[in-house]
mmCIF file of C-alpha atoms in Angstrom:
data_model
loop_
_atom_site.group_PDB
_atom_site.id
_atom_site.type_symbol
_atom_site.label_atom_id
_atom_site.label_comp_id
_atom_site.label_asym_id
_atom_site.label_seq_id
_atom_site.Cartn_x
_atom_site.Cartn_y
_atom_site.Cartn_z
ATOM 1 C CA MET A 1 -21.175 -1.594 8.474
ATOM 2 C CA ILE A 2 -22.330 1.844 9.675
ATOM 3 C CA ILE A 3 -21.583 3.252 13.128
ATOM 4 C CA TYR A 4 -23.332 6.394 14.426
ATOM 5 C CA LEU A 5 -21.490 8.576 16.898
ATOM 6 C CA ILE A 6 -21.919 11.886 18.664
ATOM 7 C CA GLY A 7 -18.992 14.252 19.223
ATOM 8 C CA ALA A 8 -18.379 17.545 21.020
ATOM 9 C CA THR A 9 -17.777 20.966 19.467
ATOM 10 C CA ILE A 10 -14.235 22.330 19.474
ATOM 11 C CA GLY A 11 -12.509 25.681 19.152
ATOM 12 C CA ILE A 12 -10.658 26.869 16.058
ATOM 13 C CA THR A 13 -6.894 27.200 15.926
ATOM 14 C CA PHE A 14 -4.336 27.064 13.130
ATOM 15 C CA ALA A 15 -1.061 25.202 12.808
ATOM 16 C CA VAL A 16 1.336 24.523 9.981
ATOM 17 C CA VAL A 17 3.357 21.339 9.854
ATOM 18 C CA LYS A 18 6.075 20.257 7.485
ATOM 19 C CA TYR A 19 6.865 16.920 5.939
ATOM 20 C CA ASN A 20 9.293 15.738 3.308
ATOM 21 C CA LEU A 21 7.200 13.542 1.040
ATOM 22 C CA LEU A 22 9.925 13.121 -1.563
ATOM 23 C CA ASP A 23 12.245 11.074 0.635
ATOM 24 C CA ALA A 24 9.576 8.393 0.691
ATOM 25 C CA PHE A 25 10.272 7.685 -2.970
ATOM 26 C CA LEU A 26 14.087 7.532 -2.755
ATOM 27 C CA PRO A 27 15.685 4.180 -3.541
ATOM 28 C CA THR A 28 16.802 2.671 -0.235
ATOM 29 C CA GLU A 29 20.377 2.225 -1.518
ATOM 30 C CA LEU A 30 20.826 5.986 -1.327
ATOM 31 C CA PHE A 31 19.945 6.496 2.311
ATOM 32 C CA GLU A 32 23.378 5.715 3.671
ATOM 33 C CA ALA A 33 25.109 8.087 1.275
ATOM 34 C CA LEU A 34 22.557 10.857 1.813
ATOM 35 C CA ASP A 35 22.903 10.687 5.579
ATOM 36 C CA GLN A 36 26.536 11.740 5.393
ATOM 37 C CA PRO A 37 27.161 15.359 6.499
ATOM 38 C CA GLU A 38 27.799 17.935 3.787
ATOM 39 C CA ALA A 39 31.390 19.161 3.674
ATOM 40 C CA GLY A 40 32.381 22.565 2.407
ATOM 41 C CA ALA A 41 28.890 23.599 1.365
ATOM 42 C CA ASP A 42 28.724 27.174 0.113
ATOM 43 C CA PRO A 43 26.487 29.532 2.102
ATOM 44 C CA LEU A 44 23.354 30.723 0.325
ATOM 45 C CA GLN A 45 22.837 34.309 -0.735
ATOM 46 C CA SER A 46 20.430 36.844 0.813
ATOM 47 C CA GLY A 47 17.006 35.581 1.835
ATOM 48 C CA GLU A 48 18.339 32.406 3.456
ATOM 49 C CA LEU A 49 16.575 30.957 6.455
ATOM 50 C CA SER A 50 17.646 28.542 9.173
ATOM 51 C CA VAL A 51 15.008 25.846 9.608
ATOM 52 C CA GLU A 52 14.714 22.634 11.573
ATOM 53 C CA VAL A 53 14.488 19.494 9.463
ATOM 54 C CA GLY A 54 14.256 16.340 11.534
ATOM 55 C CA ALA A 55 16.896 16.539 14.253
ATOM 56 C CA LYS A 56 19.074 19.022 12.334
ATOM 57 C CA ARG A 57 18.992 22.685 11.409
ATOM 58 C CA VAL A 58 19.742 23.609 7.836
ATOM 59 C CA VAL A 59 20.080 26.838 5.896
ATOM 60 C CA ALA A 60 17.688 27.185 2.978
ATOM 61 C CA ALA A 61 16.304 29.763 0.579
ATOM 62 C CA PRO A 62 12.640 30.325 -0.320
ATOM 63 C CA VAL A 63 11.577 28.834 -3.636
ATOM 64 C CA GLN A 64 10.129 32.175 -4.796
ATOM 65 C CA ASP A 65 8.371 35.344 -3.621
ATOM 66 C CA GLY A 66 4.758 35.536 -2.471
ATOM 67 C CA PRO A 67 3.414 32.240 -1.088
ATOM 68 C CA GLY A 68 6.584 30.571 -2.370
ATOM 69 C CA GLN A 69 8.538 32.274 0.408
ATOM 70 C CA TYR A 70 7.136 29.638 2.751
ATOM 71 C CA LEU A 71 8.274 26.719 0.595
ATOM 72 C CA LEU A 72 11.940 25.969 1.252
ATOM 73 C CA ASP A 73 14.256 23.905 -0.946
ATOM 74 C CA VAL A 74 16.360 22.014 1.615
ATOM 75 C CA PRO A 75 18.738 19.031 1.306
ATOM 76 C CA GLU A 76 16.187 16.663 2.842
ATOM 77 C CA GLY A 77 13.388 17.769 0.507
ATOM 78 C CA LEU A 78 10.866 20.602 0.256
ATOM 79 C CA SER A 79 9.860 22.065 3.609
ATOM 80 C CA VAL A 80 6.652 24.019 4.265
ATOM 81 C CA GLU A 81 7.231 26.808 6.790
ATOM 82 C CA GLY A 82 4.030 28.829 6.572
ATOM 83 C CA PRO A 83 0.296 28.996 5.686
ATOM 84 C CA ILE A 84 0.431 27.690 2.118
ATOM 85 C CA ALA A 85 -1.357 24.999 0.128
ATOM 86 C CA ALA A 86 -0.219 23.070 -2.943
ATOM 87 C CA MET A 87 -1.919 23.453 -6.325
ATOM 88 C CA ALA A 88 -1.501 21.336 -9.477
ATOM 89 C CA GLY A 89 2.124 21.259 -10.593
ATOM 90 C CA ASN A 90 3.091 21.879 -6.946
ATOM 91 C CA ARG A 91 2.515 25.617 -7.181
ATOM 92 C CA PRO A 92 2.144 27.251 -3.746
ATOM 93 C CA VAL A 93 -0.849 29.421 -2.851
ATOM 94 C CA TYR A 94 -1.922 31.080 0.385
ATOM 95 C CA ILE A 95 -4.449 28.914 2.233
ATOM 96 C CA THR A 96 -6.694 31.911 2.888
ATOM 97 C CA ASP A 97 -6.955 32.537 -0.875
ATOM 98 C CA VAL A 98 -8.575 29.151 -1.571
ATOM 99 C CA ILE A 99 -10.613 28.153 1.501
ATOM 100 C CA SER A 100 -12.611 29.966 4.165
ATOM 101 C CA GLY A 101 -12.786 28.993 7.832
ATOM 102 C CA TYR A 102 -9.782 26.668 7.633
ATOM 103 C CA THR A 103 -8.517 25.025 10.823
ATOM 104 C CA THR A 104 -6.160 22.158 11.603
ATOM 105 C CA GLU A 105 -7.542 21.466 15.073
ATOM 106 C CA VAL A 106 -8.775 17.858 14.750
ATOM 107 C CA ALA A 107 -7.559 16.066 17.889
ATOM 108 C CA ALA A 108 -11.057 15.950 19.394
ATOM 109 C CA ASP A 109 -13.036 15.572 16.162
ATOM 110 C CA VAL A 110 -15.364 12.574 16.218
ATOM 111 C CA PRO A 111 -17.442 11.748 13.122
ATOM 112 C CA ALA A 112 -21.169 11.167 13.285
ATOM 113 C CA GLU A 113 -21.096 8.155 10.968
ATOM 114 C CA LEU A 114 -18.455 5.608 9.965
ATOM 115 C CA THR A 115 -18.939 3.239 7.048
ATOM 116 C CA THR A 116 -16.463 0.443 6.403
ATOM 117 C CA ILE A 117 -15.287 -0.043 2.812
ATOM 118 C CA ARG A 118 -12.897 -2.561 1.271
ATOM 119 C CA PRO A 119 -10.003 -2.231 -1.197
ATOM 120 C CA ILE A 120 -10.766 -3.240 -4.772
ATOM 121 C CA SER A 121 -9.888 -6.667 -6.107
ATOM 122 C CA GLY A 122 -7.201 -6.703 -8.786
ATOM 123 C CA CYS A 123 -5.321 -3.767 -10.277
ATOM 124 C CA ARG A 124 -7.818 -2.075 -12.594
ATOM 125 C CA LEU A 125 -9.439 1.159 -11.424
ATOM 126 C CA THR A 126 -12.513 2.785 -12.953
ATOM 127 C CA GLN A 127 -11.360 5.441 -15.406
ATOM 128 C CA PRO A 128 -12.639 9.032 -15.442
ATOM 129 C CA LEU A 129 -15.647 9.830 -17.608
ATOM 130 C CA GLU A 130 -15.201 12.061 -20.653
ATOM 131 C CA GLY A 131 -15.258 15.738 -19.694
ATOM 132 C CA THR A 132 -14.157 15.071 -16.123
ATOM 133 C CA GLU A 133 -11.377 17.115 -14.515
ATOM 134 C CA VAL A 134 -8.767 14.893 -12.823
ATOM 135 C CA GLY A 135 -7.416 16.201 -9.516
ATOM 136 C CA HIS A 136 -4.284 14.543 -8.126
ATOM 137 C CA VAL A 137 -3.062 15.062 -4.561
ATOM 138 C CA THR A 138 -0.017 13.520 -2.869
ATOM 139 C CA ALA A 139 0.539 13.811 0.866
ATOM 140 C CA GLY A 140 2.808 12.654 3.650
ATOM 141 C CA THR A 141 2.210 12.886 7.364
ATOM 142 C CA THR A 142 0.717 16.065 8.801
ATOM 143 C CA GLY A 143 0.783 15.259 12.511
ATOM 144 C CA LEU A 144 -2.956 16.006 12.569
ATOM 145 C CA ALA A 145 -4.159 12.842 14.262
ATOM 146 C CA LEU A 146 -7.823 12.004 14.779
ATOM 147 C CA PRO A 147 -8.946 10.261 17.990
ATOM 148 C CA ILE A 148 -9.576 7.209 15.771
ATOM 149 C CA LEU A 149 -7.110 4.342 15.431
ATOM 150 C CA THR A 150 -6.871 0.913 13.859
ATOM 151 C CA TYR A 151 -4.351 -1.859 14.419
ATOM 152 C CA ASN A 152 -3.668 -5.580 14.261
ATOM 153 C CA ASP A 153 -2.189 -8.415 16.326
ATOM 154 C CA MET A 154 1.371 -7.583 15.241
ATOM 155 C CA ASP A 155 0.946 -4.069 16.645
ATOM 156 C CA LEU A 156 -0.309 -5.536 19.906
ATOM 157 C CA ALA A 157 2.613 -7.980 20.071
ATOM 158 C CA ALA A 158 5.133 -5.183 19.531
ATOM 159 C CA ALA A 159 3.500 -3.077 22.247
ATOM 160 C CA VAL A 160 3.444 -6.050 24.652
ATOM 161 C CA GLN A 161 7.192 -6.553 24.175
ATOM 162 C CA VAL A 162 7.867 -2.881 24.918
ATOM 163 C CA PHE A 163 5.615 -3.041 27.977
ATOM 164 C CA VAL A 164 7.310 -6.197 29.274
ATOM 165 C CA ASN A 165 10.816 -4.789 28.818
ATOM 166 C CA LEU A 166 9.941 -1.622 30.719
ATOM 167 C CA TYR A 167 8.128 -3.521 33.458
ATOM 168 C CA ARG A 168 11.101 -5.797 34.052
ATOM 169 C CA LYS A 169 13.359 -2.802 34.553
ATOM 170 C CA ALA A 170 11.132 -0.573 36.664
ATOM 171 C CA GLY A 171 8.368 -2.763 38.099
ATOM 172 C CA GLU A 172 5.808 -0.640 36.285
ATOM 173 C CA ALA A 173 5.141 0.576 32.753
ATOM 174 C CA GLU A 174 2.699 2.703 30.817
ATOM 175 C CA VAL A 175 1.090 1.627 27.559
ATOM 176 C CA ARG A 176 0.634 4.180 24.801
ATOM 177 C CA PRO A 177 -0.622 3.377 21.309
ATOM 178 C CA PRO A 178 2.042 4.258 18.702
ATOM 179 C CA ALA A 179 1.220 7.508 16.900
ATOM 180 C CA GLU A 180 1.085 5.825 13.490
ATOM 181 C CA LEU A 181 -1.989 3.800 14.520
ATOM 182 C CA ALA A 182 -4.170 6.916 14.512
ATOM 183 C CA TYR A 183 -5.710 8.146 11.264
ATOM 184 C CA ASP A 184 -3.755 11.186 10.067
ATOM 185 C CA VAL A 185 -5.840 13.906 8.379
ATOM 186 C CA TYR A 186 -4.989 15.689 5.131
ATOM 187 C CA ASP A 187 -7.260 18.366 3.671
ATOM 188 C CA VAL A 188 -8.283 18.701 0.018
ATOM 189 C CA ALA A 189 -9.955 21.934 -1.113
ATOM 190 C CA VAL A 190 -11.854 21.525 -4.396
ATOM 191 C CA THR A 191 -12.316 24.837 -6.231
ATOM 192 C CA GLU A 192 -13.010 23.365 -9.690
ATOM 193 C CA THR A 193 -16.638 24.097 -10.588
ATOM 194 C CA ARG A 194 -16.641 23.990 -14.419
ATOM 195 C CA ALA A 195 -16.660 20.176 -14.615
ATOM 196 C CA PRO A 196 -17.068 17.154 -12.329
ATOM 197 C CA VAL A 197 -13.857 16.256 -10.501
ATOM 198 C CA TYR A 198 -12.279 12.807 -10.397
ATOM 199 C CA LEU A 199 -10.009 12.773 -7.339
ATOM 200 C CA VAL A 200 -6.829 10.663 -7.118
ATOM 201 C CA LEU A 201 -5.530 10.923 -3.545
ATOM 202 C CA GLU A 202 -2.126 9.350 -2.926
ATOM 203 C CA SER A 203 -0.637 8.787 0.535
ATOM 204 C CA VAL A 204 2.544 7.381 2.060
ATOM 205 C CA VAL A 205 1.114 7.480 5.599
ATOM 206 C CA ARG A 206 0.043 4.236 7.249
ATOM 207 C CA ASN A 207 -3.483 5.369 8.239
ATOM 208 C CA ARG A 208 -4.994 8.375 6.466
ATOM 209 C CA ILE A 209 -8.316 10.236 6.312
ATOM 210 C CA TRP A 210 -8.718 12.681 3.432
ATOM 211 C CA ASN A 211 -11.045 15.537 4.387
ATOM 212 C CA ILE A 212 -12.827 17.092 1.396
ATOM 213 C CA HIS A 213 -13.817 20.779 1.318
ATOM 214 C CA LEU A 214 -15.919 21.949 -1.637
ATOM 215 C CA ALA A 215 -16.453 25.344 -3.197
ATOM 216 C CA PRO A 216 -20.118 26.079 -3.962
ATOM 217 C CA GLY A 217 -20.969 24.293 -7.208
ATOM 218 C CA ALA A 218 -18.082 21.787 -7.035
ATOM 219 C CA ARG A 219 -19.020 18.182 -7.900
ATOM 220 C CA ILE A 220 -17.065 14.976 -7.237
ATOM 221 C CA GLU A 221 -17.438 12.147 -9.751
ATOM 222 C CA ARG A 222 -15.295 9.483 -8.047
ATOM 223 C CA VAL A 223 -12.497 9.211 -5.476
ATOM 224 C CA ILE A 224 -9.463 6.936 -5.812
ATOM 225 C CA LEU A 225 -7.371 6.320 -2.686
ATOM 226 C CA LEU A 226 -3.825 5.123 -3.408
ATOM 227 C CA GLY A 227 -1.095 4.000 -1.007
ATOM 228 C CA GLY A 228 -0.873 3.722 2.747
ATOM 229 C CA THR A 229 -2.284 0.817 4.745
ATOM 230 C CA GLN A 230 -5.750 1.958 5.799
ATOM 231 C CA SER A 231 -7.457 5.017 4.351
ATOM 232 C CA GLY A 232 -10.753 6.822 4.099
ATOM 233 C CA VAL A 233 -12.500 10.014 3.088
ATOM 234 C CA ALA A 234 -14.563 12.484 5.108
ATOM 235 C CA ASN A 235 -17.251 14.943 4.005
ATOM 236 C CA LEU A 236 -17.949 13.202 0.710
ATOM 237 C CA ASP A 237 -21.467 12.737 -0.643
ATOM 238 C CA PRO A 238 -22.502 9.109 0.074
ATOM 239 C CA VAL A 239 -23.428 8.540 -3.578
ATOM 240 C CA VAL A 240 -19.886 9.241 -4.826
ATOM 241 C CA PRO A 241 -17.984 5.954 -5.454
ATOM 242 C CA VAL A 242 -14.694 5.391 -3.592
ATOM 243 C CA GLU A 243 -12.049 2.894 -4.765
ATOM 244 C CA VAL A 244 -9.062 1.949 -2.623
ATOM 245 C CA LEU A 245 -5.724 0.491 -3.740
ATOM 246 C CA PRO A 246 -3.379 0.423 -0.704
ATOM 247 C CA ALA A 247 0.410 0.314 -0.837
ATOM 248 C CA GLN A 248 0.612 -3.468 -0.575
ATOM 249 C CA ALA A 249 -1.799 -3.865 -3.487
ATOM 250 C CA LEU A 250 0.073 -1.265 -5.541
ATOM 251 C CA ALA A 251 3.286 -3.242 -5.038
ATOM 252 C CA ALA A 252 1.544 -6.495 -5.975
ATOM 253 C CA CYS A 253 0.356 -4.792 -9.177
ATOM 254 C CA GLY A 254 3.909 -3.670 -9.967
ATOM 255 C CA ILE A 255 3.044 0.012 -9.407
ATOM 256 C CA GLN A 256 5.676 2.187 -7.721
ATOM 257 C CA PRO A 257 4.860 5.882 -7.151
ATOM 258 C CA ALA A 258 7.938 7.945 -8.080
ATOM 259 C CA TYR A 259 8.619 11.652 -8.599
ATOM 260 C CA GLU A 260 11.521 13.993 -9.296
ATOM 261 C CA LEU A 261 13.461 15.202 -6.270
ATOM 262 C CA ASN A 262 13.634 18.912 -5.474
ATOM 263 C CA ARG A 263 16.650 20.718 -6.952
ATOM 264 C CA GLY A 264 18.289 21.338 -3.577
ATOM 265 C CA HIS A 265 18.104 17.710 -2.457
ATOM 266 C CA ARG A 266 21.338 16.301 -1.060
ATOM 267 C CA PHE A 267 21.156 13.489 -3.586
ATOM 268 C CA PHE A 268 22.273 15.880 -6.319
ATOM 269 C CA ASP A 269 25.269 16.988 -4.261
ATOM 270 C CA VAL A 270 26.286 13.329 -3.909
ATOM 271 C CA LEU A 271 25.710 12.867 -7.624
ATOM 272 C CA ALA A 272 27.926 15.842 -8.534
ATOM 273 C CA ASN A 273 30.505 16.030 -5.763
ATOM 274 C CA GLY A 274 30.412 12.830 -3.718
ATOM 275 C CA PRO A 275 33.271 10.359 -3.245
ATOM 276 C CA ALA A 276 33.872 8.122 -6.234
ATOM 277 C CA LEU A 277 32.052 5.084 -4.838
ATOM 278 C CA ASP A 278 29.040 7.094 -3.622
ATOM 279 C CA LYS A 279 28.923 9.046 -6.868
ATOM 280 C CA ALA A 280 28.992 5.877 -8.964
ATOM 281 C CA ALA A 281 26.194 4.354 -6.894
ATOM 282 C CA ALA A 282 24.202 7.599 -7.126
ATOM 283 C CA GLU A 283 24.514 7.610 -10.916
ATOM 284 C CA VAL A 284 23.087 4.083 -11.070
ATOM 285 C CA ASP A 285 20.288 5.034 -8.686
ATOM 286 C CA PHE A 286 19.557 8.233 -10.602
ATOM 287 C CA ALA A 287 19.032 6.231 -13.791
ATOM 288 C CA ALA A 288 16.781 3.825 -11.897
ATOM 289 C CA MET A 289 14.787 6.742 -10.490
ATOM 290 C CA GLN A 290 14.234 8.172 -13.972
ATOM 291 C CA ASP A 291 12.976 4.800 -15.155
ATOM 292 C CA ALA A 292 10.650 4.557 -12.146
ATOM 293 C CA ILE A 293 9.292 8.068 -12.740
ATOM 294 C CA ALA A 294 8.651 7.314 -16.412
ATOM 295 C CA ALA A 295 6.959 4.005 -15.558
ATOM 296 C CA TYR A 296 4.689 5.625 -12.977
ATOM 297 C CA ASN A 297 3.778 8.435 -15.364
ATOM 298 C CA THR A 298 2.846 5.848 -17.993
ATOM 299 C CA TRP A 299 0.648 3.892 -15.578
ATOM 300 C CA PHE A 300 -0.952 7.081 -14.284
ATOM 301 C CA ARG A 301 -1.693 8.345 -17.822
ATOM 302 C CA ASP A 302 -3.117 4.972 -18.867
ATOM 303 C CA SER A 303 -5.295 4.867 -15.738
ATOM 304 C CA PHE A 304 -6.449 8.475 -15.454
ATOM 305 C CA GLY A 305 -5.562 10.229 -18.723
ATOM 306 C CA VAL A 306 -3.053 12.683 -17.192
ATOM 307 C CA LEU A 307 0.596 12.558 -16.084
ATOM 308 C CA ALA A 308 1.323 12.116 -12.394
ATOM 309 C CA ASP A 309 4.174 14.605 -12.095
ATOM 310 C CA GLU A 310 2.393 17.377 -14.029
ATOM 311 C CA THR A 311 -0.850 17.192 -12.062
ATOM 312 C CA ARG A 312 0.267 16.400 -8.509
ATOM 313 C CA ALA A 313 -0.505 18.886 -5.751
ATOM 314 C CA GLY A 314 1.334 18.059 -2.560
ATOM 315 C CA PHE A 315 4.736 19.240 -1.319
ATOM 316 C CA GLY A 316 4.023 18.931 2.395
ATOM 317 C CA GLY A 317 1.959 20.943 4.847
ATOM 318 C CA THR A 318 -1.647 20.055 5.579
ATOM 319 C CA ILE A 319 -3.718 20.974 2.513
ATOM 320 C CA SER A 320 -3.781 20.799 -1.283
ATOM 321 C CA VAL A 321 -6.068 22.429 -3.838
ATOM 322 C CA VAL A 322 -7.807 20.854 -6.817
ATOM 323 C CA GLY A 323 -8.899 23.551 -9.251
ATOM 324 C CA PRO A 324 -8.020 27.188 -9.884
ATOM 325 C CA GLN A 325 -7.361 29.922 -7.364
ATOM 326 C CA PRO A 326 -10.660 31.782 -6.946
ATOM 327 C CA GLY A 327 -10.783 35.405 -8.043
ATOM 328 C CA GLU A 328 -11.931 38.167 -5.717
ATOM 329 C CA ALA A 329 -15.574 37.743 -6.727
ATOM 330 C CA GLU A 330 -15.492 33.918 -6.886
ATOM 331 C CA PRO A 331 -16.417 31.678 -3.945
ATOM 332 C CA LYS A 332 -13.688 29.776 -2.121
ATOM 333 C CA ALA A 333 -13.902 26.231 -0.820
ATOM 334 C CA VAL A 334 -15.677 26.064 2.542
ATOM 335 C CA HIS A 335 -14.023 24.265 5.442
ATOM 336 C CA ALA A 336 -15.907 21.118 6.469
ATOM 337 C CA PRO A 337 -14.875 19.764 9.895
ATOM 338 C CA VAL A 338 -14.365 16.084 10.602
ATOM 339 C CA GLN A 339 -16.457 16.647 13.709
ATOM 340 C CA ALA A 340 -19.942 15.145 13.138
ATOM 341 C CA SER A 341 -19.026 14.225 9.538
ATOM 342 C CA ARG A 342 -19.551 11.058 7.532
ATOM 343 C CA ILE A 343 -16.431 8.972 6.927
ATOM 344 C CA ARG A 344 -15.960 5.975 4.650
ATOM 345 C CA LEU A 345 -12.810 4.044 5.472
ATOM 346 C CA THR A 346 -10.905 0.781 5.474
ATOM 347 C CA GLN A 347 -9.777 -0.601 8.822
ATOM 348 C CA ASP A 348 -7.542 -3.242 10.323
ATOM 349 C CA ALA A 349 -8.417 -6.110 12.695
ATOM 350 C CA TYR A 350 -9.171 -3.733 15.590
ATOM 351 C CA PHE A 351 -10.771 -0.305 15.460
ATOM 352 C CA GLU A 352 -11.473 2.182 18.218
ATOM 353 C CA ILE A 353 -12.420 5.751 18.974
ATOM 354 C CA ARG A 354 -10.777 7.191 22.068
ATOM 355 C CA GLY A 355 -13.284 7.622 24.855
ATOM 356 C CA GLN A 356 -15.905 5.475 23.129
ATOM 357 C CA VAL A 357 -14.477 1.986 23.623
ATOM 358 C CA ALA A 358 -15.976 -0.688 25.853
ATOM 359 C CA LYS A 359 -14.029 -1.402 29.029
ATOM 360 C CA ARG A 360 -11.073 -3.759 28.536
ATOM 361 C CA GLU A 361 -11.395 -3.535 24.753
ATOM 362 C CA ASP A 362 -9.099 -0.607 23.950
ATOM 363 C CA PHE A 363 -5.447 -0.838 22.878
ATOM 364 C CA VAL A 364 -4.045 -0.272 26.377
ATOM 365 C CA ALA A 365 -6.291 -2.886 27.995
ATOM 366 C CA ARG A 366 -5.534 -5.453 25.275
ATOM 367 C CA VAL A 367 -1.773 -5.019 25.712
ATOM 368 C CA LYS A 368 -1.961 -5.357 29.490
ATOM 369 C CA ALA A 369 -4.257 -8.385 29.226
ATOM 370 C CA ILE A 370 -1.857 -10.185 26.871
ATOM 371 C CA ALA A 371 1.144 -9.374 29.071
ATOM 372 C CA THR A 372 -0.715 -10.528 32.188
ATOM 373 C CA ALA A 373 -1.731 -13.797 30.550
ATOM 374 C CA PHE A 374 1.880 -14.542 29.600
ATOM 375 C CA ALA A 375 2.923 -13.708 33.173
ATOM 376 C CA PHE A 376 0.566 -16.417 34.465
ATOM 377 C CA GLY A 377 -1.964 -13.884 35.735
ATOM 378 C CA ASP A 378 0.403 -11.716 37.767
ATOM 379 C CA LEU A 379 2.611 -9.000 36.218
ATOM 380 C CA ALA A 380 4.920 -9.312 39.195
ATOM 381 C CA ASN A 381 6.163 -12.546 37.634
ATOM 382 C CA LEU A 382 7.796 -10.461 34.913
ATOM 383 C CA ARG A 383 10.326 -9.248 37.481
ATOM 384 C CA GLN A 384 11.236 -12.877 38.102
ATOM 385 C CA GLY A 385 12.333 -13.548 34.566
ATOM 386 C CA VAL A 386 9.242 -14.970 32.857
ATOM 387 C CA GLN A 387 10.145 -15.245 29.165
ATOM 388 C CA PHE A 388 7.970 -14.611 26.137
#
């Protein structure tokens, strides 16, 4: 299915967001222990910074000088605090050194064409051709949401319950689609021009669009989309094959993405200095994590010919780089906006673009219609105790 759309032009701004991808791979048994406050932690030496991580402020030191000064090793994971991108091996580089015209302003970006694709059947992905360079990007949420969302009946039911509860209390309520229903954008700058590039793009976000930016001469052989629920790719030549294996399919295939934690992660403090029971549990979980990392590396090598942890580019922020850092005389990747682009994507039961949905067919209208039907046609009945 192909949908043609027309969008408006937007201005250019820049923002940097942080996200702790590594926590997504922690065994759930550790969460309770890791949430405990640190007692008697020694202050860091010169160069420390106070940064906000979640609802807390923590003191952290930069990983290194140069672009590494914006990558902080904090107890909750690595935190990006400046204009840097991730390269293979999770090496930081200044965004301006790898891509020209970069912007993270996407809230009003509407593609010109949308093509629906489907996840693959089974667990076997097409392997890279001989002589191909494998690029591997991992990414968590960026907060860069497109005005495109997809959802299902369970999402509607959850929103109806919230609406009903609020309406009963106040006699009125507003419906807002949950943020996770929108497609979150992550940028991939491809600077490799010596050989075709086979892209493995791995997400932990529910709905994700990967936006591809090519340096002159860069060629994409194939794109593999791993993880998440619904995903897609923008600004990719239509002839390039795209294969999708979402999180549910990965789990069904017995594949669990797993990586080493950053050195400053609180887990290691629990492992070394925690109470006896927490420490014992952490030791068991640490061994399980090492097994999971080894297993994922083996699957990744068997599937793509490289190791996952050695090739991954993605410690947070909004952009990763596949290929070398261009020299002064070499061309950088060129920013390609989502606006008026072509996107190939998977989608859920319902799909909409804000401002381009038929009347009474958007998320808000669907929620209100369901709630009204259960209230026998009159929302005022909710105040009288109508049950769902």
